[in-house]
Structures are given as C-alpha cells and as structure tokens.
Amino acid sequence: MKRVIKSVPQLDGLEPYDPKYLPAKALISANESPYDISEDIRAEIAQAIAQVPFNRYPDPLANELRDMIAQANGLSRDQVLLGNGGDELLYDLALAYGCKGRKMINVVPAFSVYALNARLTDTEVVEIPRKADMSIDEEAVLARVAQGDISYVVITSPNNPTGGAASHQFIERLLNATDALVMVDEAYGEFAEQSCLDLLKDHENLLILHTFSKAFSLAGVRLGYYLGSEAVIREFIKFRQPYSVDSVSQAIGKVVYSHRAEFMETARELAAAAKQLAAALKEMPQVEEVYHTDSNFVLFKVPRAGLVWQMLYDQGVLVRDFSRGAGTTDCLRVTAGSPEENQLFLSALENALRAR
Ligand SMILES: *Cc1c(COP(=O)(O)O)cnc(C)c1O
C-alpha cells in the first residue's frame, strides 16, 4: 500500500478541535442560550421548511435574509454577508486578509479560533495582552498599529472568554489610526446592548461580526453575518464557499429574525442573570477574582480550578475550564443558564469549595 503525502506544514503538531462536550444536568459551558426555540416559532419554521425546494441550490447570498438584516440595521444589502456560522466568516477573514508575510493583532486572552485561522493561513499573530482586570491595553494596540505593518485586527466586544465590552471611543480611535481591517466580533453584542454599528458610515475598514448562535438560540443551525463596507464585503464574496448557507438555514433564519424583539428581551434577562452570578461569586471568599461581564457568561478565578471543575461536574454541572490557558490560570467560565441551572451551579460551587 502506498503511504499518503504529508499535509501542509501549518498542520504540524496541531490537534483536531474538540469542544469536550459532556452530558450534564446543567450545560453551562458553551455560552449557548438555555432556551430552545418556542413551540410557536417552531411551528412557523416547520411551515417555512415545507416550502423549501430541496432539489434546487440555495440562493448563494441568502438575499431575503440579507435584506431583512440590512433593513434592521439601516444598511444596504451590499453591506451584509451571511455565513455558515460566525466561524466560517472568521475563517474567510484569515483567507481574504491574511497570508504568509502578513500580520494580525490578537488581543489575548481571546477566542481560540482567531489564532488557529491565522496559523492555517501562515499569518503572523501579534499578541497584545489584556491588562490584569482583562480590559484592553488600548495604548498598546494603538502604538502597535502605528507601526503600519498590520493587515487585520480582531477586537471582541464583549470578549470571550473574559466577558467585558470594548469602549466605543477606543474602536473609533483605532479605526482612525490604521488602514488595517478592524474586525469587531460582536457575537455577544445583543447582551451588551452596545455596538459600533454607527461607525460603519465613516469607516470602510470596519467589519462587524454577529451570530445567531448565542442570543438567537440557533447554535445548532449555523448562521452568522458580517456587517461592513461594500468594498470589504465584495472581497469576502470572492473568497467564500458559494453555497455554504443552505436553504433550510436561510428559511429558519428568516423566521427567527422576524421575531428578534422576543430574543432581545431574553438576551436582556440572560445578561442580568450573568451579572447576578458575578455578584454571587464575589460573595464567596475562596473566589479570588470575578471579571466584569457585559455578556451572558462570567469568567472567575478560584484556586485549583481544575479540581473545582471536576467537583462541579461530579454534581452534574458542566462549565468551561480555562485553567490551563495562557492568561487565564485558575479560571473557569460559566454561562448564564435558566434560573434553576444558575441555582444548581451556585450551590454545587459552594459544596465544592466547602469540601476542600
Ligand atoms: C460563539 C462565538 C462566535 C460565533 O460562533 P458561531 O456558532 O460559529 O456563529 C464568534 N465569536 C465568538 C467570540 C464566539 O464566542
């Protein structure tokens, strides 16, 4: 039998992605919504899917959904691009603006996907660490882009896994300081109720990412979108897989987006629940640090976090363990769940900390 040729060097030593989902009573590890789509909306979705011609290719650009999103944001159709989840659009960012010899700025700790995509496209990652309270070192980012050799910058607002939003004023200063593409990942923007959308009209180099996976309860469906300048969106259309957003996802997205006011209300409740979790964590003497959150999750620091994670899991509570990550030593991240899940988490954590 012939051996197969080696894959590209970027894959050397890389492990396949594994989110490590485990069954549990309280699944509060992946920043998903605890609430599935309601029966009423499900019935509407079923009707919409019944009309989908399965034998035909989808509309490549999902123009009907694209128009709905454009209109809701006061933009033109050409400023919106749908993708197979935000993750696909992040991949396209690295392909369209990164390559060997180019550099991107990653403000760490950050969502792991950015650095992975940069690596796959041979783009050099310039890391700018956050301050001790996990806020952005704004002056360091501005000083680095001033060197003039950066192709794209990723700012996540609110940031995952740390939870806090970036300041609007900082993003405006950054856009004025560089011609690099500034991608503001607002995957959790609905929880923060703040956005840099208004900056689009004066800044061709701004690109904003949103997803249906968090506030819109659709992590299982795979829909995300960019809002940007026509010039930048056009470049992405050259690079993207033309049929990545299938007809069924488009049909579901249209129904869910037409109900967005209801989802925004739930997002407000989940953001409030995350703040309550943060307040309760601050009351626990063994918890060393609780980072500010503008999102639906909280990052906190507790000694021997790996052991605490296991003790929580033994009680049916799955949170995300960041304790071995760079910049997040001894940190766990908990997603705001239903009131019952949040209560279960807090009592399980109290048990775990008392038992030690
Ligand atoms: C969840 C998330 C996304 C997008 O996720 P998709 O499910 O692929 O849409 C993007 N950025 C951050 C920071 C996220 O946490």
Coordinates of N, CA and C in Angstrom, one line a residue, residues 34-261:
P34 N -29.9 28.9 27.1 CA -30.5 27.7 27.8 C -31.9 27.4 27.2
Y35 N -32.4 28.4 26.4 CA -33.8 28.2 25.9 C -33.8 27.9 24.5
D36 N -34.5 26.7 24.1 CA -34.6 26.3 22.7 C -35.8 27.2 22.1
I37 N -35.9 27.2 20.8 CA -36.9 27.9 20.1 C -38.3 27.5 20.6
S38 N -39.2 28.5 20.8 CA -40.5 28.2 21.4 C -41.4 27.3 20.4
E39 N -42.4 26.7 20.9 CA -43.3 25.9 20.1 C -43.9 26.7 18.9
D40 N -44.3 27.9 19.3 CA -45.0 28.8 18.2 C -44.0 29.1 17.1
I41 N -42.8 29.5 17.4 CA -41.8 29.8 16.4 C -41.4 28.5 15.6
R42 N -41.3 27.4 16.4 CA -41.0 26.1 15.7 C -42.1 25.8 14.7
A43 N -43.4 26.0 15.0 CA -44.4 25.7 14.0 C -44.3 26.6 12.8
E44 N -43.9 27.8 13.0 CA -43.7 28.7 11.8 C -42.5 28.2 11.0
I45 N -41.5 27.8 11.7 CA -40.3 27.3 11.0 C -40.7 26.0 10.1
A46 N -41.5 25.1 10.8 CA -41.9 23.9 10.1 C -42.6 24.3 8.8
Q47 N -43.5 25.3 8.8 CA -44.2 25.7 7.6 C -43.3 26.2 6.6
A48 N -42.3 27.0 7.0 CA -41.4 27.6 6.1 C -40.5 26.5 5.4
I49 N -40.1 25.6 6.2 CA -39.2 24.5 5.6 C -40.0 23.6 4.6
A50 N -41.3 23.5 4.9 CA -42.2 22.7 4.0 C -42.2 23.3 2.6
Q51 N -41.9 24.6 2.5 CA -41.9 25.3 1.2 C -40.5 25.2 0.5
V52 N -39.5 24.7 1.1 CA -38.2 24.8 0.6 C -38.0 23.8 -0.6
P53 N -37.6 24.2 -1.8 CA -37.3 23.3 -2.9 C -35.9 22.6 -2.6
F54 N -36.0 21.4 -2.1 CA -34.7 20.7 -1.8 C -33.8 20.3 -3.0
N55 N -34.5 20.2 -4.1 CA -33.7 19.8 -5.3 C -32.9 21.0 -5.9
R56 N -33.2 22.2 -5.5 CA -32.5 23.4 -6.1 C -31.4 23.9 -5.1
Y57 N -30.4 24.4 -5.7 CA -29.3 25.1 -4.9 C -29.9 26.3 -4.2
P58 N -29.4 26.6 -3.0 CA -29.8 27.8 -2.3 C -29.4 29.1 -3.0
D59 N -30.1 30.2 -2.6 CA -29.6 31.5 -3.1 C -28.2 31.7 -2.4
P60 N -27.2 31.8 -3.2 CA -25.8 31.9 -2.6 C -25.7 32.9 -1.5
L61 N -26.3 34.1 -1.7 CA -26.1 35.2 -0.8 C -27.2 35.3 0.2
A62 N -28.2 34.4 0.2 CA -29.3 34.5 1.1 C -30.0 35.9 1.1
N63 N -30.3 36.3 -0.1 CA -30.7 37.7 -0.2 C -31.9 38.2 0.6
E64 N -32.9 37.3 0.8 CA -34.0 37.7 1.5 C -33.7 37.9 3.0
L65 N -32.9 37.0 3.6 CA -32.4 37.2 5.0 C -31.5 38.4 5.0
R66 N -30.7 38.5 4.0 CA -29.7 39.6 3.9 C -30.4 41.0 3.9
D67 N -31.6 41.1 3.2 CA -32.3 42.3 3.1 C -33.0 42.6 4.5
M68 N -33.4 41.6 5.2 CA -34.0 41.8 6.5 C -33.0 42.4 7.5
I69 N -31.8 41.8 7.4 CA -30.7 42.2 8.4 C -30.3 43.6 8.0
A70 N -30.2 43.9 6.7 CA -29.7 45.2 6.2 C -30.7 46.3 6.7
Q71 N -32.0 46.0 6.5 CA -33.0 47.0 6.8 C -33.0 47.2 8.3
A72 N -32.9 46.2 9.1 CA -33.0 46.4 10.6 C -31.8 47.2 11.1
N73 N -30.7 47.2 10.3 CA -29.5 47.9 10.7 C -29.3 49.2 10.0
G74 N -30.2 49.6 9.1 CA -30.1 50.8 8.3 C -29.0 50.8 7.3
L75 N -28.7 49.6 6.7 CA -27.6 49.4 5.8 C -28.2 48.9 4.4
S76 N -27.4 48.9 3.4 CA -27.8 48.3 2.1 C -27.4 46.9 2.1
R77 N -28.1 46.1 1.2 CA -27.9 44.7 1.1 C -26.4 44.4 0.9
D78 N -25.7 45.3 0.1 CA -24.3 45.0 -0.2 C -23.4 45.2 1.0
Q79 N -23.9 45.5 2.1 CA -23.1 45.7 3.4 C -23.3 44.5 4.3
V80 N -24.0 43.5 3.9 CA -24.3 42.3 4.7 C -23.9 41.1 4.0
L81 N -23.3 40.2 4.8 CA -22.9 38.9 4.3 C -23.2 37.8 5.3
L82 N -24.0 36.8 4.8 CA -24.3 35.6 5.7 C -23.2 34.6 5.6
G83 N -23.1 33.8 6.7 CA -22.1 32.7 6.6 C -22.6 31.5 7.4
N84 N -22.0 30.4 7.2 CA -22.3 29.1 7.9 C -21.8 29.2 9.4
G85 N -22.5 30.0 10.2 CA -22.0 30.3 11.5 C -20.9 31.4 11.4
G86 N -20.7 32.1 12.5 CA -19.7 33.1 12.6 C -18.3 32.5 12.3
D87 N -18.2 31.2 12.7 CA -16.9 30.5 12.5 C -16.4 30.5 11.0
E88 N -17.4 30.3 10.1 CA -17.0 30.3 8.7 C -16.5 31.7 8.3
L89 N -17.2 32.7 8.7 CA -16.8 34.1 8.4 C -15.4 34.4 8.9
L90 N -15.1 33.9 10.1 CA -13.8 34.1 10.7 C -12.7 33.4 9.9
Y91 N -13.0 32.3 9.4 CA -12.1 31.6 8.5 C -11.9 32.4 7.2
D92 N -12.9 32.9 6.7 CA -12.8 33.7 5.5 C -12.0 35.0 5.7
L93 N -12.1 35.5 6.9 CA -11.3 36.7 7.2 C -9.8 36.4 7.1
A94 N -9.4 35.2 7.7 CA -8.0 34.9 7.6 C -7.5 34.6 6.1
L95 N -8.5 34.1 5.3 CA -8.1 33.8 3.9 C -8.1 35.0 3.1
A96 N -9.0 36.0 3.4 CA -9.1 37.1 2.5 C -8.1 38.3 2.9
Y97 N -7.7 38.3 4.2 CA -6.8 39.4 4.6 C -5.5 38.9 5.2
G98 N -5.3 37.6 5.4 CA -4.1 37.1 6.0 C -3.4 36.2 4.9
C99 N -2.1 36.0 5.1 CA -1.3 35.2 4.3 C 0.1 35.2 4.8
K100 N 1.0 34.4 4.2 CA 2.4 34.5 4.6 C 3.0 35.9 4.4
G101 N 3.7 36.4 5.4 CA 4.2 37.8 5.2 C 3.3 38.8 5.8
R102 N 2.1 38.5 6.2 CA 1.1 39.4 6.8 C 1.0 39.2 8.3
K103 N 0.5 40.2 9.0 CA 0.4 40.1 10.4 C -1.0 40.5 10.9
M104 N -1.5 39.9 11.9 CA -2.8 40.3 12.5 C -2.5 40.5 14.0
I105 N -3.4 41.4 14.6 CA -3.3 41.6 16.1 C -4.4 40.9 16.7
N106 N -4.0 40.1 17.8 CA -4.9 39.4 18.6 C -4.8 39.9 20.0
V107 N -5.9 40.3 20.6 CA -5.9 40.9 22.0 C -6.2 39.7 22.9
V108 N -5.2 39.2 23.6 CA -5.4 37.9 24.4 C -5.6 38.2 25.9
P109 N -6.3 37.2 26.6 CA -6.9 36.0 26.1 C -8.1 36.3 25.2
A110 N -8.2 35.4 24.1 CA -9.2 35.7 23.1 C -9.8 34.3 22.7
F111 N -10.8 34.4 21.9 CA -11.5 33.2 21.3 C -10.4 32.5 20.5
S112 N -10.2 31.2 20.7 CA -9.1 30.5 20.2 C -9.1 30.4 18.6
V113 N -10.3 30.5 18.0 CA -10.4 30.4 16.6 C -9.6 31.4 15.8
Y114 N -9.4 32.6 16.3 CA -8.7 33.6 15.6 C -7.2 33.2 15.3
A115 N -6.5 32.7 16.4 CA -5.1 32.4 16.2 C -5.0 31.1 15.4
L116 N -6.0 30.2 15.5 CA -5.9 29.0 14.7 C -6.0 29.3 13.2
N117 N -7.0 30.2 12.9 CA -7.1 30.5 11.5 C -5.9 31.3 10.9
A118 N -5.3 32.1 11.8 CA -4.1 32.8 11.3 C -3.0 31.8 11.1
R119 N -2.9 30.8 11.9 CA -1.9 29.8 11.7 C -2.1 29.0 10.4
L120 N -3.3 28.6 10.2 CA -3.7 27.9 9.0 C -3.3 28.6 7.7
T121 N -3.4 30.0 7.8 CA -3.1 30.8 6.6 C -1.7 31.4 6.6
D122 N -0.9 30.9 7.6 CA 0.5 31.4 7.7 C 0.6 32.9 8.0
T123 N -0.4 33.4 8.7 CA -0.4 34.8 9.1 C 0.3 34.9 10.4
E124 N 1.2 35.9 10.6 CA 1.8 36.1 11.9 C 0.9 36.7 12.9
V125 N 0.8 36.1 14.1 CA 0.0 36.6 15.1 C 0.8 37.5 16.1
V126 N 0.3 38.8 16.2 CA 1.0 39.7 17.1 C 0.0 39.8 18.3
E127 N 0.5 39.3 19.5 CA -0.4 39.3 20.6 C -0.2 40.5 21.5
I128 N -1.4 41.1 21.8 CA -1.3 42.2 22.8 C -2.1 41.8 24.0
P129 N -1.4 41.5 25.1 CA -2.1 41.0 26.3 C -3.1 42.1 26.9
R130 N -4.2 41.6 27.5 CA -5.1 42.5 28.2 C -4.4 42.8 29.5
K131 N -5.0 43.9 30.2 CA -4.5 44.3 31.5 C -5.0 43.3 32.6
A132 N -4.5 43.5 33.8 CA -4.8 42.5 34.9 C -6.3 42.4 35.1
D133 N -7.1 43.5 34.9 CA -8.5 43.4 35.0 C -9.2 42.9 33.8
M134 N -8.5 42.5 32.8 CA -8.9 41.9 31.5 C -9.5 43.0 30.5
S135 N -9.3 44.3 30.9 CA -9.7 45.3 29.9 C -8.5 45.4 28.8
I136 N -8.9 46.0 27.7 CA -7.9 46.1 26.6 C -6.8 47.1 26.9
D137 N -5.6 46.8 26.6 CA -4.5 47.8 26.8 C -4.5 48.6 25.5
E138 N -5.4 49.6 25.6 CA -5.7 50.4 24.4 C -4.5 51.1 23.8
E139 N -3.7 51.7 24.7 CA -2.5 52.4 24.2 C -1.5 51.4 23.5
A140 N -1.4 50.2 24.0 CA -0.5 49.2 23.3 C -1.0 48.9 22.0
V141 N -2.3 48.7 21.8 CA -2.9 48.3 20.5 C -2.7 49.5 19.5
L142 N -2.9 50.7 20.0 CA -2.8 51.9 19.1 C -1.3 52.1 18.7
A143 N -0.4 51.9 19.7 CA 1.0 52.0 19.4 C 1.5 51.0 18.3
R144 N 0.9 49.8 18.5 CA 1.4 48.7 17.6 C 0.9 48.9 16.1
V145 N -0.4 49.3 16.0 CA -0.9 49.5 14.6 C -0.2 50.7 14.0
A146 N 0.3 51.7 14.8 CA 1.0 52.8 14.3 C 2.3 52.4 13.5
Q147 N 2.8 51.2 13.8 CA 4.0 50.8 13.0 C 3.7 50.5 11.6
G148 N 2.4 50.4 11.2 CA 2.0 50.3 9.8 C 2.1 49.0 9.1
D149 N 2.3 47.9 9.8 CA 2.6 46.6 9.2 C 1.5 45.6 9.5
I150 N 0.3 46.0 10.0 CA -0.7 45.1 10.4 C -1.8 45.0 9.3
S151 N -2.2 43.8 9.0 CA -3.2 43.6 7.9 C -4.7 43.6 8.5
Y152 N -4.8 42.9 9.7 CA -6.1 43.0 10.3 C -6.0 42.9 11.8
V153 N -7.0 43.5 12.5 CA -7.0 43.5 14.0 C -8.3 42.9 14.4
V154 N -8.3 42.0 15.4 CA -9.6 41.5 15.9 C -9.8 42.0 17.3
I155 N -11.0 42.7 17.5 CA -11.4 43.2 18.8 C -12.7 42.5 19.1
T156 N -12.8 41.8 20.2 CA -14.1 41.1 20.5 C -14.8 41.8 21.6
S157 N -16.0 42.2 21.3 CA -16.8 43.1 22.2 C -18.2 42.7 22.3
P158 N -18.7 42.1 23.5 CA -17.9 41.7 24.6 C -16.9 40.6 24.3
N159 N -15.8 40.5 25.1 CA -14.8 39.5 24.7 C -15.1 38.1 25.3
N160 N -14.8 37.1 24.6 CA -14.9 35.7 25.1 C -13.5 35.2 25.2
P161 N -13.0 34.7 26.3 CA -13.7 34.3 27.5 C -13.8 35.3 28.6
T162 N -13.4 36.5 28.5 CA -13.3 37.4 29.7 C -14.5 38.1 30.0
G163 N -15.4 38.4 29.0 CA -16.7 38.9 29.3 C -17.0 40.4 29.1
G164 N -16.0 41.3 29.2 CA -16.2 42.7 29.1 C -16.2 43.2 27.7
A165 N -16.9 44.4 27.5 CA -17.0 45.0 26.2 C -15.9 46.0 26.0
A166 N -15.5 46.3 24.7 CA -14.5 47.3 24.4 C -15.2 48.7 24.4
S167 N -14.4 49.7 24.6 CA -15.1 51.0 24.6 C -15.3 51.5 23.2
H168 N -16.4 52.1 23.0 CA -16.8 52.6 21.6 C -15.7 53.6 21.2
Q169 N -15.3 54.5 22.1 CA -14.3 55.5 21.8 C -13.0 54.9 21.3
F170 N -12.6 53.8 22.0 CA -11.4 53.2 21.6 C -11.5 52.6 20.2
I171 N -12.6 52.0 19.8 CA -12.7 51.4 18.5 C -12.7 52.5 17.5
E172 N -13.3 53.7 17.8 CA -13.2 54.8 16.8 C -11.8 55.3 16.7
R173 N -11.1 55.4 17.8 CA -9.7 55.8 17.7 C -8.8 54.9 16.8
L174 N -9.1 53.6 17.1 CA -8.4 52.5 16.3 C -8.7 52.6 14.8
L175 N -9.9 52.8 14.5 CA -10.3 52.9 13.1 C -9.6 54.1 12.4
N176 N -9.4 55.2 13.2 CA -8.8 56.4 12.6 C -7.3 56.2 12.6
A177 N -6.7 55.3 13.3 CA -5.3 55.2 13.4 C -4.7 54.2 12.4
T178 N -5.5 53.5 11.7 CA -4.9 52.4 10.8 C -5.8 52.2 9.6
D179 N -5.2 51.7 8.5 CA -5.9 51.2 7.4 C -6.1 49.7 7.4
A180 N -5.6 49.1 8.5 CA -5.8 47.6 8.6 C -7.3 47.4 8.8
L181 N -7.8 46.2 8.4 CA -9.2 45.9 8.6 C -9.4 45.6 10.1
V182 N -10.3 46.3 10.7 CA -10.6 46.1 12.1 C -11.9 45.3 12.2
M183 N -11.8 44.0 12.6 CA -13.0 43.1 12.7 C -13.4 43.1 14.2
V184 N -14.6 43.7 14.4 CA -15.1 43.7 15.8 C -16.1 42.6 15.9
D185 N -15.8 41.6 16.7 CA -16.6 40.4 16.9 C -17.7 40.7 17.9
E186 N -18.9 40.9 17.5 CA -20.0 41.2 18.4 C -20.9 40.0 18.6
A187 N -20.3 38.8 18.6 CA -21.1 37.6 18.9 C -22.0 37.7 20.1
Y188 N -21.5 38.5 21.1 CA -22.3 38.7 22.3 C -22.8 40.1 22.4
G189 N -22.9 40.8 21.3 CA -23.3 42.2 21.3 C -24.7 42.4 21.8
E190 N -25.6 41.4 21.5 CA -27.0 41.6 21.9 C -27.1 41.6 23.4
F191 N -26.2 41.0 24.1 CA -26.3 41.0 25.6 C -25.8 42.3 26.2
A192 N -24.8 42.9 25.5 CA -24.2 44.2 26.0 C -25.1 45.4 25.6
E193 N -26.0 45.2 24.6 CA -26.8 46.3 24.1 C -25.9 47.5 23.7
Q194 N -24.8 47.2 23.2 CA -24.0 48.3 22.6 C -23.3 47.7 21.4
S195 N -23.0 48.6 20.4 CA -22.5 48.2 19.1 C -21.7 49.3 18.5
C196 N -20.8 48.9 17.6 CA -20.1 50.0 16.9 C -20.7 50.2 15.5
L197 N -21.9 49.7 15.3 CA -22.6 49.8 14.1 C -22.6 51.3 13.5
D198 N -22.8 52.2 14.4 CA -22.8 53.6 13.9 C -21.5 54.1 13.2
L199 N -20.4 53.4 13.5 CA -19.1 53.8 13.0 C -18.9 53.3 11.5
L200 N -19.8 52.5 11.1 CA -19.7 51.9 9.7 C -19.8 53.0 8.6
K201 N -20.6 54.1 8.9 CA -20.8 55.0 7.8 C -19.6 55.8 7.5
D202 N -18.7 56.0 8.4 CA -17.4 56.7 8.2 C -16.2 55.9 8.1
H203 N -16.3 54.6 8.2 CA -15.1 53.8 8.3 C -15.2 52.5 7.4
E204 N -14.5 52.6 6.2 CA -14.5 51.5 5.3 C -13.8 50.3 5.9
N205 N -12.9 50.5 6.8 CA -12.0 49.4 7.4 C -12.7 48.7 8.6
L206 N -14.0 49.0 8.8 CA -14.6 48.3 10.0 C -15.5 47.2 9.5
L207 N -15.4 46.0 10.1 CA -16.2 44.9 9.8 C -16.7 44.4 11.1
I208 N -18.0 44.1 11.2 CA -18.7 43.7 12.5 C -19.3 42.3 12.3
L209 N -19.0 41.4 13.2 CA -19.5 40.0 13.2 C -20.6 39.8 14.2
H210 N -21.7 39.2 13.7 CA -22.8 38.7 14.6 C -23.1 37.3 14.3
T211 N -23.7 36.6 15.3 CA -24.1 35.2 15.1 C -25.5 35.0 15.6
F212 N -26.2 34.0 15.0 CA -27.5 33.5 15.5 C -27.3 32.5 16.6
S213 N -26.0 32.1 17.0 CA -25.8 31.0 17.9 C -26.0 31.3 19.4
K214 N -25.9 32.6 19.7 CA -26.0 32.9 21.2 C -27.3 33.5 21.5
A215 N -27.5 34.8 21.3 CA -28.8 35.4 21.7 C -30.0 34.8 20.9
F216 N -29.8 34.3 19.7 CA -30.9 33.8 18.9 C -31.2 32.3 19.0
S217 N -30.6 31.6 20.0 CA -30.9 30.2 20.3 C -30.6 29.3 19.1
L218 N -29.8 29.6 18.2 CA -29.6 28.8 17.0 C -28.2 28.2 16.8
A219 N -27.5 27.8 17.9 CA -26.2 27.3 17.7 C -26.2 26.0 16.8
G220 N -27.3 25.3 16.9 CA -27.4 24.1 16.1 C -27.6 24.3 14.6
V221 N -28.0 25.5 14.2 CA -28.3 25.8 12.8 C -27.2 26.3 11.9
R222 N -26.3 27.0 12.5 CA -25.1 27.6 11.8 C -25.4 28.8 10.9
L223 N -25.6 29.9 11.5 CA -25.8 31.1 10.8 C -25.1 32.3 11.5
G224 N -24.3 33.0 10.8 CA -23.7 34.2 11.3 C -23.7 35.3 10.2
Y225 N -23.3 36.5 10.5 CA -23.2 37.5 9.4 C -22.3 38.6 9.8
Y226 N -21.7 39.2 8.7 CA -20.9 40.4 8.8 C -21.7 41.6 8.3
L227 N -21.4 42.7 9.0 CA -21.8 44.0 8.5 C -20.6 44.8 8.2
G228 N -20.5 45.3 7.0 CA -19.3 46.0 6.7 C -19.5 47.0 5.5
S229 N -18.4 47.5 5.0 CA -18.4 48.4 3.8 C -18.6 47.5 2.6
E230 N -19.2 48.1 1.6 CA -19.5 47.3 0.4 C -18.2 46.8 -0.2
A231 N -17.1 47.6 -0.1 CA -15.8 47.2 -0.7 C -15.3 45.9 0.0
V232 N -15.4 45.9 1.3 CA -14.9 44.7 2.1 C -15.8 43.5 1.9
I233 N -17.1 43.7 1.9 CA -18.0 42.6 1.7 C -17.8 41.9 0.3
R234 N -17.5 42.8 -0.6 CA -17.2 42.3 -2.0 C -16.0 41.3 -2.0
E235 N -15.0 41.7 -1.3 CA -13.8 40.8 -1.2 C -14.1 39.5 -0.6
F236 N -14.9 39.5 0.4 CA -15.3 38.2 1.0 C -16.2 37.3 0.1
I237 N -17.0 38.0 -0.7 CA -17.8 37.2 -1.6 C -16.9 36.5 -2.6
K238 N -15.8 37.0 -3.0 CA -14.8 36.3 -3.9 C -14.3 35.1 -3.2
F239 N -14.1 35.1 -1.9 CA -13.4 34.0 -1.2 C -14.4 32.9 -0.7
R240 N -15.6 33.3 -0.4 CA -16.4 32.4 0.3 C -16.9 31.2 -0.5
Q241 N -17.3 30.1 0.2 CA -17.9 28.9 -0.5 C -19.3 29.4 -0.9
P242 N -19.7 29.3 -2.2 CA -20.9 30.0 -2.6 C -22.2 29.4 -2.0
Y243 N -22.2 28.1 -1.6 CA -23.4 27.5 -1.1 C -23.3 27.1 0.4
S244 N -22.5 27.8 1.1 CA -22.3 27.4 2.5 C -23.5 27.7 3.4
V245 N -24.4 28.6 3.0 CA -25.6 28.8 3.8 C -26.8 28.1 3.1
D246 N -27.2 27.0 3.6 CA -28.2 26.1 2.9 C -29.6 26.7 3.0
S247 N -30.5 26.2 2.1 CA -31.8 26.8 2.1 C -32.6 26.6 3.4
V248 N -32.4 25.5 4.1 CA -33.1 25.3 5.3 C -32.7 26.3 6.4
S249 N -31.4 26.5 6.5 CA -30.9 27.5 7.4 C -31.4 28.9 7.1
Q250 N -31.5 29.2 5.8 CA -32.0 30.5 5.4 C -33.4 30.7 5.8
A251 N -34.2 29.6 5.6 CA -35.7 29.6 6.0 C -35.8 29.8 7.5
I252 N -35.0 29.1 8.3 CA -35.1 29.2 9.7 C -34.6 30.6 10.2
G253 N -33.6 31.1 9.6 CA -33.1 32.4 9.9 C -34.1 33.5 9.7
K254 N -34.8 33.4 8.6 CA -35.8 34.5 8.3 C -36.9 34.5 9.4
V255 N -37.4 33.3 9.8 CA -38.5 33.3 10.8 C -37.9 33.8 12.1
V256 N -36.8 33.3 12.5 CA -36.2 33.7 13.8 C -35.9 35.2 13.8
Y257 N -35.4 35.7 12.7 CA -35.0 37.2 12.7 C -36.3 38.0 12.8
S258 N -37.4 37.5 12.2 CA -38.6 38.3 12.2 C -39.2 38.4 13.7
H259 N -38.7 37.5 14.5 CA -39.1 37.5 16.0 C -38.0 38.1 16.8
R260 N -37.1 38.9 16.3 CA -35.9 39.3 17.0 C -36.2 40.1 18.3
A261 N -37.3 40.8 18.4 CA -37.6 41.6 19.6 C -37.8 40.6 20.8

